[in-house]
mmCIF file of C-alpha atoms and ligand atoms in Angstrom:
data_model
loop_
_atom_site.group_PDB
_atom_site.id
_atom_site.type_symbol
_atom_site.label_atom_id
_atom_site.label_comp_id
_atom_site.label_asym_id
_atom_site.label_seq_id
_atom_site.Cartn_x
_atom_site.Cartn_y
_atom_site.Cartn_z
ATOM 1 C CA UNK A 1011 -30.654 23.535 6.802
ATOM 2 C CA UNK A 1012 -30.849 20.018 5.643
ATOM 3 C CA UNK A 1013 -28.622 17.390 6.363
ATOM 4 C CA UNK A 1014 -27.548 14.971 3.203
ATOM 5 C CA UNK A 1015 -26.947 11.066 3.970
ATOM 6 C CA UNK A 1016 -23.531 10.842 1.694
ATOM 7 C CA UNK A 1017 -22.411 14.278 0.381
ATOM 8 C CA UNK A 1018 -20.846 13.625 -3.049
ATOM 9 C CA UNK A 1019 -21.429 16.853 -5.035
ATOM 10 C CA UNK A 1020 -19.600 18.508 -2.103
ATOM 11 C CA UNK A 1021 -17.279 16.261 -2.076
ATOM 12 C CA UNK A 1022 -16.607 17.417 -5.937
ATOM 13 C CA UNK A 1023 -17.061 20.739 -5.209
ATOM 14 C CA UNK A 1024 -13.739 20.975 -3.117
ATOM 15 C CA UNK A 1025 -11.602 18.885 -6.271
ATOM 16 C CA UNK A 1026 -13.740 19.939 -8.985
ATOM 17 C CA UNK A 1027 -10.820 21.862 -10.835
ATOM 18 C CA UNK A 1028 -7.997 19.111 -10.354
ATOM 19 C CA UNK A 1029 -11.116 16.240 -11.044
ATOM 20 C CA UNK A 1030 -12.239 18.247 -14.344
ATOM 21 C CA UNK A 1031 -8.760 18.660 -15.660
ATOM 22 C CA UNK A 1032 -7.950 14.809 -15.365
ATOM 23 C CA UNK A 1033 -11.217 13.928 -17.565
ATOM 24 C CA UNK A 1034 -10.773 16.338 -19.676
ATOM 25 C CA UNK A 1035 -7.305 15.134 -20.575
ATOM 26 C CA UNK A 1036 -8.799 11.427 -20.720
ATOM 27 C CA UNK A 1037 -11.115 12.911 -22.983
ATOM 28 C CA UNK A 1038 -8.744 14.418 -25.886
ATOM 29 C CA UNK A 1039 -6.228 11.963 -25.324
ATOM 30 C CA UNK A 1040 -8.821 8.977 -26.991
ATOM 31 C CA UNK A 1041 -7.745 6.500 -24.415
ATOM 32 C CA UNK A 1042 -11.028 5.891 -22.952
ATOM 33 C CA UNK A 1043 -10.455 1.767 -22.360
ATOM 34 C CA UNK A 1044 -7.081 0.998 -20.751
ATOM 35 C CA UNK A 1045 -6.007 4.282 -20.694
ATOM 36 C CA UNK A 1046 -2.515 4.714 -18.868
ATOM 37 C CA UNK A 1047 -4.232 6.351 -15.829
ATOM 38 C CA UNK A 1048 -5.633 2.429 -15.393
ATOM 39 C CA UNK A 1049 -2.140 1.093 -14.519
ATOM 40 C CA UNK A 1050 -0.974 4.012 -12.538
ATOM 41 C CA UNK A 1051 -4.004 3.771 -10.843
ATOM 42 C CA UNK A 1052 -3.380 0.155 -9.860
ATOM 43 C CA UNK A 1053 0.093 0.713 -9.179
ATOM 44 C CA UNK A 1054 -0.758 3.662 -6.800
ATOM 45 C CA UNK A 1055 -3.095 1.516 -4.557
ATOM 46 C CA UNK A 1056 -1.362 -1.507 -4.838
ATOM 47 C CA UNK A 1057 1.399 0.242 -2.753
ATOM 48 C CA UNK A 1058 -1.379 2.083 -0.557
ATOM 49 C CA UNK A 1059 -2.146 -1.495 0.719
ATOM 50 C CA UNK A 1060 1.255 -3.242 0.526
ATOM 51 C CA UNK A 1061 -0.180 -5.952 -1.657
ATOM 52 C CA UNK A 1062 2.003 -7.095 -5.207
ATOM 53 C CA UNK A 1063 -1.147 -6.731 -7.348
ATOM 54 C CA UNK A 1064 -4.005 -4.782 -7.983
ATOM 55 C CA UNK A 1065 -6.173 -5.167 -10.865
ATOM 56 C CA UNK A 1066 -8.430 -2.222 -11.958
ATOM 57 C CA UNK A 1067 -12.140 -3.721 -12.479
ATOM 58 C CA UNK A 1068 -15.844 -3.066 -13.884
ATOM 59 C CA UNK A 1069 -17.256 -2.780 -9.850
ATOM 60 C CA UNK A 1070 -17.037 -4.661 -6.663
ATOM 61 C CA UNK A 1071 -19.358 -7.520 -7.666
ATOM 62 C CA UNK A 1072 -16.969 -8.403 -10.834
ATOM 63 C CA UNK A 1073 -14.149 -8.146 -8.644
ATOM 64 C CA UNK A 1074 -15.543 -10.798 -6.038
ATOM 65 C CA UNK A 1075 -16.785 -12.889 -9.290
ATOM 66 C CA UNK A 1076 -13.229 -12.601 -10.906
ATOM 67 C CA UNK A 1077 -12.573 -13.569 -7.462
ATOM 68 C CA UNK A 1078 -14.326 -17.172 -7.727
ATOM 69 C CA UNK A 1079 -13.373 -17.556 -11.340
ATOM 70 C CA UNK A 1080 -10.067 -17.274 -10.629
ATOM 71 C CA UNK A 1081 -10.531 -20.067 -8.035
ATOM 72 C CA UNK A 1082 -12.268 -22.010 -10.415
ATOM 73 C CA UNK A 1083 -15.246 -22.832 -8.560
ATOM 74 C CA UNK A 1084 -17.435 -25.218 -9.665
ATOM 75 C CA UNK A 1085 -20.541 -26.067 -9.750
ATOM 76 C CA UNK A 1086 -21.963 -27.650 -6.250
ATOM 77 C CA UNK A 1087 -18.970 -25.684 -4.238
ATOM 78 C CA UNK A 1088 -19.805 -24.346 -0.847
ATOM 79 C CA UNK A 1089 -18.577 -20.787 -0.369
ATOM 80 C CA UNK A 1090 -19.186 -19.797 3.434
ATOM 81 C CA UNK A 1091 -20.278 -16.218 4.404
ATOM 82 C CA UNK A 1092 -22.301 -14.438 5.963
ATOM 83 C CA UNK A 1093 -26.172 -13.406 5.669
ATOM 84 C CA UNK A 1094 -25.899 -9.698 6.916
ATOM 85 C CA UNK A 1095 -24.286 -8.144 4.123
ATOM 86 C CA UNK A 1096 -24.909 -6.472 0.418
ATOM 87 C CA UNK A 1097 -26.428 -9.114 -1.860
ATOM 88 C CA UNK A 1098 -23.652 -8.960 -4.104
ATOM 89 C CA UNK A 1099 -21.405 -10.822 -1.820
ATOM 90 C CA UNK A 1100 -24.068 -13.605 -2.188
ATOM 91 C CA UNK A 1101 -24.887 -13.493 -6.017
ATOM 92 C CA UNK A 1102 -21.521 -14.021 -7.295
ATOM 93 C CA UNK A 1103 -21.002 -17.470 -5.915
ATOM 94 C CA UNK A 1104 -24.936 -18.058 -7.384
ATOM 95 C CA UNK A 1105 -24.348 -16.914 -10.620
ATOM 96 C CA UNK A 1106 -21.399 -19.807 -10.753
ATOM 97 C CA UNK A 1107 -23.385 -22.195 -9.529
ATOM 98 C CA UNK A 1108 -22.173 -23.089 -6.117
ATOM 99 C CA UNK A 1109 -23.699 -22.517 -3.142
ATOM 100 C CA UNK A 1110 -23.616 -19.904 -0.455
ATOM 101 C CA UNK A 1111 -23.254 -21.653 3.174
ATOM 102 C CA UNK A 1112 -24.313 -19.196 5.346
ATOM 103 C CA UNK A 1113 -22.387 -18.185 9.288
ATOM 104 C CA UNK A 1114 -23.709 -16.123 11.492
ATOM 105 C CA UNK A 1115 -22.174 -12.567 12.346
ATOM 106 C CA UNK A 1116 -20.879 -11.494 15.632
ATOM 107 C CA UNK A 1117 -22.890 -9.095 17.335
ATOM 108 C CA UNK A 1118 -21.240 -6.329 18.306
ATOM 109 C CA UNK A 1119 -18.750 -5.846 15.054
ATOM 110 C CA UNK A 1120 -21.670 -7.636 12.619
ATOM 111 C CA UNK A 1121 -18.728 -8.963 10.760
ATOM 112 C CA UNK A 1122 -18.272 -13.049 10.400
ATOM 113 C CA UNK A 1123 -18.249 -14.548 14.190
ATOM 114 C CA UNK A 1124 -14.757 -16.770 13.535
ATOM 115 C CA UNK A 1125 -16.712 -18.770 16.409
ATOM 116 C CA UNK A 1126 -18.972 -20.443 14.237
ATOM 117 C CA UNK A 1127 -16.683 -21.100 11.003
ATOM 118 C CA UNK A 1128 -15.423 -24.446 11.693
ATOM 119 C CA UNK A 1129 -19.083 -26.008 12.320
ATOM 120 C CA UNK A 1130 -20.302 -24.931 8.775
ATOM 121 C CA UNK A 1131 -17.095 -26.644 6.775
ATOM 122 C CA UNK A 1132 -18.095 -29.734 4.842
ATOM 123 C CA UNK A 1133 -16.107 -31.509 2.328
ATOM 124 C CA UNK A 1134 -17.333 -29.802 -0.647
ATOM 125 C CA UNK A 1135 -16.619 -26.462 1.263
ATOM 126 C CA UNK A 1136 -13.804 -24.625 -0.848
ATOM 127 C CA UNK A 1137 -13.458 -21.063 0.412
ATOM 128 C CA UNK A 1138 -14.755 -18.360 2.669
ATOM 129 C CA UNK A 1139 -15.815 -14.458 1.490
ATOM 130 C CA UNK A 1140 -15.840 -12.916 4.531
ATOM 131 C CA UNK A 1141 -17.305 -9.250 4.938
ATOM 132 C CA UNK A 1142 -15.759 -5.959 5.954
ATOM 133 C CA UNK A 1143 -18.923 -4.304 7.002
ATOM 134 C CA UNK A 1144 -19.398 -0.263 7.485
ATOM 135 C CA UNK A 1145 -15.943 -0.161 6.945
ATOM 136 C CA UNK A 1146 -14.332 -2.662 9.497
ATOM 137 C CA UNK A 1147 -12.426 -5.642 9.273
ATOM 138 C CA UNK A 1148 -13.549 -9.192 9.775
ATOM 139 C CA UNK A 1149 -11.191 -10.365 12.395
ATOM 140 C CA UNK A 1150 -8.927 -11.901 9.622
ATOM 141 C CA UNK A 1151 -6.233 -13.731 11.724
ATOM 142 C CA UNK A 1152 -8.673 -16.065 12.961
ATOM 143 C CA UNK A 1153 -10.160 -16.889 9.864
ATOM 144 C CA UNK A 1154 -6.858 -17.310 7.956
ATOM 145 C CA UNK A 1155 -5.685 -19.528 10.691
ATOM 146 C CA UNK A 1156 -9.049 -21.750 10.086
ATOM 147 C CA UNK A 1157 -9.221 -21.562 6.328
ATOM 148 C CA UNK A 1158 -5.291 -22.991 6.307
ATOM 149 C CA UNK A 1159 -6.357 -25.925 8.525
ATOM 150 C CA UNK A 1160 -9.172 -26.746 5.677
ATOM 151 C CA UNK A 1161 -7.336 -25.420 2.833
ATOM 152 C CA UNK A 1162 -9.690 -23.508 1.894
ATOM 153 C CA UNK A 1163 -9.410 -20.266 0.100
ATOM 154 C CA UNK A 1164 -10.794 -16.665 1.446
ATOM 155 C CA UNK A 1165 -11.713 -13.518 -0.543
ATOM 156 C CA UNK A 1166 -12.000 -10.461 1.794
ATOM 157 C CA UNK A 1167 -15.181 -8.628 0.708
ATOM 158 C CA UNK A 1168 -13.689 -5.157 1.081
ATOM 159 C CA UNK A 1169 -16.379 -3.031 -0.617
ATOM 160 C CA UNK A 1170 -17.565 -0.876 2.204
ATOM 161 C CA UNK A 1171 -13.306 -0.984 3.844
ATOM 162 C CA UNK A 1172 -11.072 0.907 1.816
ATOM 163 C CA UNK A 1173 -8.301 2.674 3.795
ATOM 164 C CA UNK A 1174 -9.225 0.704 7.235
ATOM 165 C CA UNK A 1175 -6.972 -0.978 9.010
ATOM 166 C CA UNK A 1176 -6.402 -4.166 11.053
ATOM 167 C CA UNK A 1177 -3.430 -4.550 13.512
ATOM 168 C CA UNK A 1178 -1.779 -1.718 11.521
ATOM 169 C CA UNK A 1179 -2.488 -3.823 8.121
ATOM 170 C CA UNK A 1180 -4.274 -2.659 5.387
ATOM 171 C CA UNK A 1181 -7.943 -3.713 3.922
ATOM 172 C CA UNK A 1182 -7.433 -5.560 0.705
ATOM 173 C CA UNK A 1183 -4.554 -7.034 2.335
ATOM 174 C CA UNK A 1184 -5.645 -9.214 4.666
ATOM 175 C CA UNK A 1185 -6.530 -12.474 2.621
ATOM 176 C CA UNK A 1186 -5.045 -13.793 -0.001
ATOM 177 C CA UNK A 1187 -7.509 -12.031 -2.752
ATOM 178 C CA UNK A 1188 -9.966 -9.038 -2.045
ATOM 179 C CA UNK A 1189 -12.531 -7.046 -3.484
ATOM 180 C CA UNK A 1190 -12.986 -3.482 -3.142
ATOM 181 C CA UNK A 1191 -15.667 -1.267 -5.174
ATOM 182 C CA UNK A 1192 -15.324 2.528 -5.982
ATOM 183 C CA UNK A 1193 -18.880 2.932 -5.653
ATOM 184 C CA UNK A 1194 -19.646 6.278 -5.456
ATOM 185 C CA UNK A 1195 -20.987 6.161 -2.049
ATOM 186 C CA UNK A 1196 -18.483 3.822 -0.735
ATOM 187 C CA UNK A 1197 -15.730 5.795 1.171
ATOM 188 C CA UNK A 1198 -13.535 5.493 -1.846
ATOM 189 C CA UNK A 1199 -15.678 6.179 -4.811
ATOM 190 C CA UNK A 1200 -15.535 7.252 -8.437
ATOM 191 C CA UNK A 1201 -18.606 8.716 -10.290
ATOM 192 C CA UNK A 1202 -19.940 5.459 -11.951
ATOM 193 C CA UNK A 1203 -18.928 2.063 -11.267
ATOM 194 C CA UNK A 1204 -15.460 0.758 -10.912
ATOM 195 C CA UNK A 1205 -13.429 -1.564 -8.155
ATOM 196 C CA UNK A 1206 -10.287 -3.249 -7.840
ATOM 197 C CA UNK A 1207 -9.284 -6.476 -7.160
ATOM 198 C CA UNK A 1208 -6.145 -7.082 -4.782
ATOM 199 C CA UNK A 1209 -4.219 -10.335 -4.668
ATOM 200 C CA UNK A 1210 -0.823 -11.816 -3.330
ATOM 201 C CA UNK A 1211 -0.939 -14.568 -5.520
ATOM 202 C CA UNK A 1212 0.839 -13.585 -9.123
ATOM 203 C CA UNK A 1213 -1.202 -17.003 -10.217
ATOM 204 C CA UNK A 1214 -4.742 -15.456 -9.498
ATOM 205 C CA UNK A 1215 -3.434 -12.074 -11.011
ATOM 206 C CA UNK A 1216 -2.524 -13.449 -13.902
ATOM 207 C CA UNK A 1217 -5.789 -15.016 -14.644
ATOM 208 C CA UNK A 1218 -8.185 -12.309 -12.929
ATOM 209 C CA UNK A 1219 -6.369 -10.223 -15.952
ATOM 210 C CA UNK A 1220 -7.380 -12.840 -18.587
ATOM 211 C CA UNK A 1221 -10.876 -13.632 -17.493
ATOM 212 C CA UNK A 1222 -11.238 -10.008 -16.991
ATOM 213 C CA UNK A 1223 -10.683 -9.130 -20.778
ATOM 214 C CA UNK A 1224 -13.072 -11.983 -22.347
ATOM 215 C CA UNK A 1225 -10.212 -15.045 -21.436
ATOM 216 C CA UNK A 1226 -8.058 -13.651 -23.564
ATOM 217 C CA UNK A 1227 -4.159 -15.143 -23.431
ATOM 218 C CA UNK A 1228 -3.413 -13.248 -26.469
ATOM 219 C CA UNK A 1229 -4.700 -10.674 -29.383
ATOM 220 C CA UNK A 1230 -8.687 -12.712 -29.633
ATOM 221 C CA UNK A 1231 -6.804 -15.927 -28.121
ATOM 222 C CA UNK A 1232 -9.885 -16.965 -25.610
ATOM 223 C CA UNK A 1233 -8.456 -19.406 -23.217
ATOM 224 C CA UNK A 1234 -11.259 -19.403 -20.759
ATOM 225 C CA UNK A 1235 -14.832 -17.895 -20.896
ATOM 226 C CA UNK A 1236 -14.382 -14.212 -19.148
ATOM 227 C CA UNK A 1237 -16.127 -11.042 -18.869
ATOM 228 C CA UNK A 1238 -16.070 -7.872 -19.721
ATOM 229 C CA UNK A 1239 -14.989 -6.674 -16.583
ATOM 230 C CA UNK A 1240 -12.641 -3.594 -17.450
ATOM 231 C CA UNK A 1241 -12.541 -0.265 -15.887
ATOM 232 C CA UNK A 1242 -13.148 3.179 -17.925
ATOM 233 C CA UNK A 1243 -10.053 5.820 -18.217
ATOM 234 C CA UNK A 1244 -12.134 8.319 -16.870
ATOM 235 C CA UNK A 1245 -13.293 6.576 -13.705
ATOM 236 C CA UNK A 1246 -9.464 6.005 -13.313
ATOM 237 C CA UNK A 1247 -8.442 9.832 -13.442
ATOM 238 C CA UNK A 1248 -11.248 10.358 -11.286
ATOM 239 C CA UNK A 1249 -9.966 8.557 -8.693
ATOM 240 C CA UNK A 1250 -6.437 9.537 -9.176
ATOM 241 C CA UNK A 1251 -7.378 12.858 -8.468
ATOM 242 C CA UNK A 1252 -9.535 12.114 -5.109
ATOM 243 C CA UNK A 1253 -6.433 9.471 -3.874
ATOM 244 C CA UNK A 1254 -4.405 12.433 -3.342
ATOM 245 C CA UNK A 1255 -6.925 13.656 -0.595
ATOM 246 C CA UNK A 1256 -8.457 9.944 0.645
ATOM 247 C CA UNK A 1257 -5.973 10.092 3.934
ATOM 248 C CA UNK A 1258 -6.787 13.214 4.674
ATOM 249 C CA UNK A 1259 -10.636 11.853 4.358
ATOM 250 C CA UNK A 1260 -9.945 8.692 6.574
ATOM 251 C CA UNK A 1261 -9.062 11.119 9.168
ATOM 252 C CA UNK A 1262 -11.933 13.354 8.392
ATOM 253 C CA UNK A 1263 -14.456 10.289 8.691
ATOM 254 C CA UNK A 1264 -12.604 9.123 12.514
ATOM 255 C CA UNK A 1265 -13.158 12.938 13.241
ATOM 256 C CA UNK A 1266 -16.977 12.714 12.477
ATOM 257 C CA UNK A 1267 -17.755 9.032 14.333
ATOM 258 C CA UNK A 1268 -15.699 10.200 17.178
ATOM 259 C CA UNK A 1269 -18.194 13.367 17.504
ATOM 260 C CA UNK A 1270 -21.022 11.035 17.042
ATOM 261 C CA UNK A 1271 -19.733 8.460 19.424
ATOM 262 C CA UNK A 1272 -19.671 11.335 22.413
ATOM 263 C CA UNK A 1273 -22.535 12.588 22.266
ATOM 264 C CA UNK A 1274 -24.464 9.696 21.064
ATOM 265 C CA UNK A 1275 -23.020 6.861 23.293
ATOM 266 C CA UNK A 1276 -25.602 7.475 26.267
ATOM 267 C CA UNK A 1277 -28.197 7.264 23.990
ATOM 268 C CA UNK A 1278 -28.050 4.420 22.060
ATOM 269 C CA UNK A 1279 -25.388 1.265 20.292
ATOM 270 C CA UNK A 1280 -22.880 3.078 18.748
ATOM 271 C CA UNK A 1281 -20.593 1.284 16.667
ATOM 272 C CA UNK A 1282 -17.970 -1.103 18.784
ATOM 273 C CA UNK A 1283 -14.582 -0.778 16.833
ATOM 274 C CA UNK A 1284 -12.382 -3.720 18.311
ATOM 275 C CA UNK A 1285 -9.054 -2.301 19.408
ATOM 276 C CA UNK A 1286 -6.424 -3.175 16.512
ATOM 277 C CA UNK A 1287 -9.445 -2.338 14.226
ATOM 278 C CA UNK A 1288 -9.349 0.970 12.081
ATOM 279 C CA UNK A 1289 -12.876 1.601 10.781
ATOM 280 C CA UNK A 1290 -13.431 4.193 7.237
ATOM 281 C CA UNK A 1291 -17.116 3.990 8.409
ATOM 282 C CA UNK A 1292 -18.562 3.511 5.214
ATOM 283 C CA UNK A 1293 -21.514 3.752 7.404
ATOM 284 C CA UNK A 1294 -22.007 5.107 10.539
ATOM 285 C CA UNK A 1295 -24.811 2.554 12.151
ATOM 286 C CA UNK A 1296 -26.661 2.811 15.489
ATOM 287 C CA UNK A 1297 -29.224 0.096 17.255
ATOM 288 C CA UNK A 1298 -32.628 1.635 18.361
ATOM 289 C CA UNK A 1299 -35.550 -1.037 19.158
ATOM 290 C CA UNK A 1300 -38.607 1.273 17.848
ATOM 291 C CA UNK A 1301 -36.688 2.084 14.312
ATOM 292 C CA UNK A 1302 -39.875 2.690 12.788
ATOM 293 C CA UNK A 1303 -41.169 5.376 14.824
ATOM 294 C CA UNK A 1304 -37.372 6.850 15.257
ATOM 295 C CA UNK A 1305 -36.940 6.938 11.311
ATOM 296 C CA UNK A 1306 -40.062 8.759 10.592
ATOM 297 C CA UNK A 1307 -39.601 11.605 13.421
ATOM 298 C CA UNK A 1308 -35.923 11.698 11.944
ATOM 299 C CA UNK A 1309 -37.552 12.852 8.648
ATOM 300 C CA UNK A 1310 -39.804 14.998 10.246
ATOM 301 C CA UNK A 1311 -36.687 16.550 11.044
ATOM 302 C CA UNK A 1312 -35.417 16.206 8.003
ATOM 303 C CA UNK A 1313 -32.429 13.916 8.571
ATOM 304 C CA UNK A 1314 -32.124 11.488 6.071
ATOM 305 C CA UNK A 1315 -31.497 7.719 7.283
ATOM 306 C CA UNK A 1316 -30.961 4.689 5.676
ATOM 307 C CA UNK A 1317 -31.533 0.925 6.614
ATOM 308 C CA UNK A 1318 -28.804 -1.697 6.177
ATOM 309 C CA UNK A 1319 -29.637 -4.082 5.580
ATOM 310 C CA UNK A 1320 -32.964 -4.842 6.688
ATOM 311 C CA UNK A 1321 -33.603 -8.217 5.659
ATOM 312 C CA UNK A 1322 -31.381 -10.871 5.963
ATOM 313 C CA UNK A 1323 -30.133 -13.037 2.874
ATOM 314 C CA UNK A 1324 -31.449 -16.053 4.131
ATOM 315 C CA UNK A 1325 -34.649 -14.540 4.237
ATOM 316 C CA UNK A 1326 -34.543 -12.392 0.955
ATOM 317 C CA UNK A 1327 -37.021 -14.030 -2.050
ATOM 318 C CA UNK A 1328 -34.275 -14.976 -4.544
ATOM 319 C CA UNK A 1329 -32.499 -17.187 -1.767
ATOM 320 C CA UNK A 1330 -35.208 -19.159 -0.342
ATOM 321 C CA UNK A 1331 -34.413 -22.083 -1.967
ATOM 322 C CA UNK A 1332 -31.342 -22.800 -0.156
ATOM 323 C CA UNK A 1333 -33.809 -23.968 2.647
ATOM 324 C CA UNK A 1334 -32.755 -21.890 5.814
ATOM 325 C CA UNK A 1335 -35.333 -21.086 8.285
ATOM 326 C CA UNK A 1336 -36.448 -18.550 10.514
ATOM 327 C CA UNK A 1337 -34.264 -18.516 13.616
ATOM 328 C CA UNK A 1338 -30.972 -19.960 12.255
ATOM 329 C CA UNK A 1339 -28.561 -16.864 12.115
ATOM 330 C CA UNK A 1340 -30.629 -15.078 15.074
ATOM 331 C CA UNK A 1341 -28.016 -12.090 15.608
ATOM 332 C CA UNK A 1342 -28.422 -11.344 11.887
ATOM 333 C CA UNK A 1343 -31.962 -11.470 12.281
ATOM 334 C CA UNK A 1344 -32.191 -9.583 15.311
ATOM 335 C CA UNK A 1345 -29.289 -7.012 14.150
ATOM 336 C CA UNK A 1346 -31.301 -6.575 10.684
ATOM 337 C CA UNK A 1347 -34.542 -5.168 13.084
ATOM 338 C CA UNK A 1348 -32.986 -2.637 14.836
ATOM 339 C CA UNK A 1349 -29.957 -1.343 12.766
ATOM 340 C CA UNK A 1350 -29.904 2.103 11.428
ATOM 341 C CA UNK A 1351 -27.355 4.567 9.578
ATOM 342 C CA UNK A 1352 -26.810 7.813 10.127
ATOM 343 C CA UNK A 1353 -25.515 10.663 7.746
ATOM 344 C CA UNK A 1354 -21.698 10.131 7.487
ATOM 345 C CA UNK A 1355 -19.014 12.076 5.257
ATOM 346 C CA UNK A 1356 -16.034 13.504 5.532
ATOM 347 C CA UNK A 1357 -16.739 16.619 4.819
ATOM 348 C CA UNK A 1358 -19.954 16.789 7.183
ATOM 349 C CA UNK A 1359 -19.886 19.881 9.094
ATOM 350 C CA UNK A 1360 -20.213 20.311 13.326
ATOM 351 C CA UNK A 1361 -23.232 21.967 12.712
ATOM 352 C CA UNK A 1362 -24.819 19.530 10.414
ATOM 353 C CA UNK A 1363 -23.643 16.567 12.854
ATOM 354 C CA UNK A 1364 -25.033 18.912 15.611
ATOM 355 C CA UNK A 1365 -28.514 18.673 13.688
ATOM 356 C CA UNK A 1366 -28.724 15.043 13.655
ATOM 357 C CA UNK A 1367 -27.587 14.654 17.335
ATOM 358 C CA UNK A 1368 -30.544 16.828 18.859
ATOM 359 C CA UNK A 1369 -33.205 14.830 16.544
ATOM 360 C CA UNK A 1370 -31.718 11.737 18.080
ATOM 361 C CA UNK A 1371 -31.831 13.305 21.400
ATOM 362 C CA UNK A 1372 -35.250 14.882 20.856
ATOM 363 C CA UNK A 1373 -36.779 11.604 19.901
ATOM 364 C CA UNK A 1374 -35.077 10.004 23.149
ATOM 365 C CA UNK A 1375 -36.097 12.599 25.624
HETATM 366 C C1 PLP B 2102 -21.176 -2.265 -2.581
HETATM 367 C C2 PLP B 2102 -20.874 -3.634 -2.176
HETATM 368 C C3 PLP B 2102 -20.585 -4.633 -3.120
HETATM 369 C C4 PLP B 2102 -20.726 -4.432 -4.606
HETATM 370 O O1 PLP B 2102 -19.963 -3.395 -5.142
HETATM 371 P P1 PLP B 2102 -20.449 -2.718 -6.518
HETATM 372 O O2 PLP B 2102 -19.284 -1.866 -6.920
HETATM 373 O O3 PLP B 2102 -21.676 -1.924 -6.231
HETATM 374 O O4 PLP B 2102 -20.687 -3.798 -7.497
HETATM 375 C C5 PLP B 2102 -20.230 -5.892 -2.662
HETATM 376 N N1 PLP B 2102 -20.173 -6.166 -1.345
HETATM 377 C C6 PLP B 2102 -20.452 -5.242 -0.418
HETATM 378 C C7 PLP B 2102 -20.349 -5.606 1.022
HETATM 379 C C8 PLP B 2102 -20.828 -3.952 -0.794
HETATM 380 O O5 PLP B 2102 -21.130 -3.051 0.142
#
């Protein structure tokens, strides 16, 4: 039997009637852009996360660049954030010209260390994107509490966290704006690109929708310079249709880890979840030292693995020029070595999860 890494056409397999249905309707109804299942998609997840807007997007990376633009960052800005995560969270404050300030992560959640935030402010500093990653929160109290000293602004980078939870709050709730992509891999994913960006501020909502639709105030009234940054119909009534069974998923995915976590924990790092934390484990990632020799006898035995990430930004070609050396963000570095994810879905059976547990122990023995 082999294992799969992310299990989508499963996944679709179990709603395929419901899913079909919804884009079929999409399809004879001629509503392809802005469709009504856009706002009753937004409306829907808006509540999910208790947060007064949620605006339906292209993907994650527009909604963290609708983000900034919203913010108005300018040119020679310093957005702090961290240099173990996708590259996305890094090229959006490139492409408008400021520049990413880089803080090391902490190292057992690999989210933002709060620790090291104040030290990297500077007076061009002007906000913070800090990084949900495998599906757990950054520890969002403490940097709230230092952004407000500063006054600076944070976008929660909630790509990989949709449906977590921290202290009983939802992702996409915990900062002021957020970013969340549908991905199709990410634990809440539609079958192309989309995301959604959250905010509490009816100021940034109101422009994310403008600069979102080419900085339009009006019928071809371009106030600003925007994007195209719009979500299909069809992704929409996609995930409609999979919303009514993402709960039962989160549950599904705590399930899985938890099996992992037993029968893995002797072995090797399992993931640390801090207490009030409530991971969707967009990824389910262990620590081994010889990763090279444990990932090819994994695919001997046919279980698929996959690295992230396994270069740090600070050391990726494109980012060079911001001048960081070897050394400076050592947990990312050393984290980035050793890390290593695991097949994770919801709808993974025992016996699959049993497959991957006796390679694991295999190799170890
Ligand atoms: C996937 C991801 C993104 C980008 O989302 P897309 O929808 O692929 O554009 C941004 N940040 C993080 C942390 C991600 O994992």
């Amino acid at each position: 039997m082999k294992v799969n890494f992310i299990d989508l056409k499963k996944q679709y397999s179990k709603y395929k009637e419901d899913i079909d249905n919804a884009v079929l309707k999409v399809l004879s109804s001629g509503a392809y852009i802005n469709g009504p299942e856009i706002s009753k998609l937004e409306g829907e997840l808006a509540k999910y996360c208790n947060v007064p807007h949620a605006i339906a997007v292209s993907s994650g990376t527009d909604a963290l660049l609708l983000s900034l633009m919203a913010y108005e960052i300018e040119p020679g800005d310093e957005i702090i954030t961290v240099p173990f995560t996708f590259y996305a969270t890094v090229e959006v404050i490139i492409w408008l010209n400021a520049r990413p300030v880089f803080v090391d992560i902490d190292e057992r959640t690999y989210n933002l260390d709060p620790s090291l935030l104040e030290k990297a402010i500077t007076e061009k500093t002007r906000g913070i994107i800090a990084v949900d990653l495998y599906g757990q929160c950054a520890d969002y109290d403490k940097i709230n509490e230092i952004a407000a000293k500063h006054n600076l602004f944070v976008i929660e980078d909630a790509a990989q966290s949709f449906g977590a939870t921290y202290k009983g709050r939802r992702a996409c709730s915990l900062t002021e704006t957020a970013a969340t992509s549908f991905y199709p891999a990410k634990p809440f994913g539609c079958y192309g690109d989309g995301g959604m960006l959250f905010t509490h501020s009816d100021k940034v909502a109101e422009r994310v929708k403008q600069l979102k639709d080419h900085g339009q105030i009006g019928g071809y009234q371009h106030k600003y310079v925007g994007i195209n940054g719009r979500l299909d119909t069809i992704q929409a009534a996609i995930l409609l249709e999979k919303f009514k069974h993402f709960e039962k998923e989160v549950e599904l995915r705590q399930v899985k880890a938890e099996y992992y976590n037993k029968s893995l924990a002797d072995l090797t790092t399992v993931p640390y979840i801090e207490e009030h934390n409530k991971s969707v484990y967009a990824q389910y990632s262990i620590r081994v030292d010889d990763r090279e020799n444990f990932r090819n006898y994994m695919n001997e035995q046919q279980v698929p693995t996959a690295i992230h990430y396994p270069k740090p930004l600070h050391k990726q070609e494109a980012l060079l020029y911001l001048g960081y050396e070897e050394g400076e963000f050592p947990v990312s570095e050393a984290i980035s070595k050793e890390i290593i994810s695991l097949p994770m879905h919801p709808h993974m059976t025992a016996e699959e999860q049993g497959i991957v547990i006796n390679a694991i122990k295999s190799f170890k023995g």
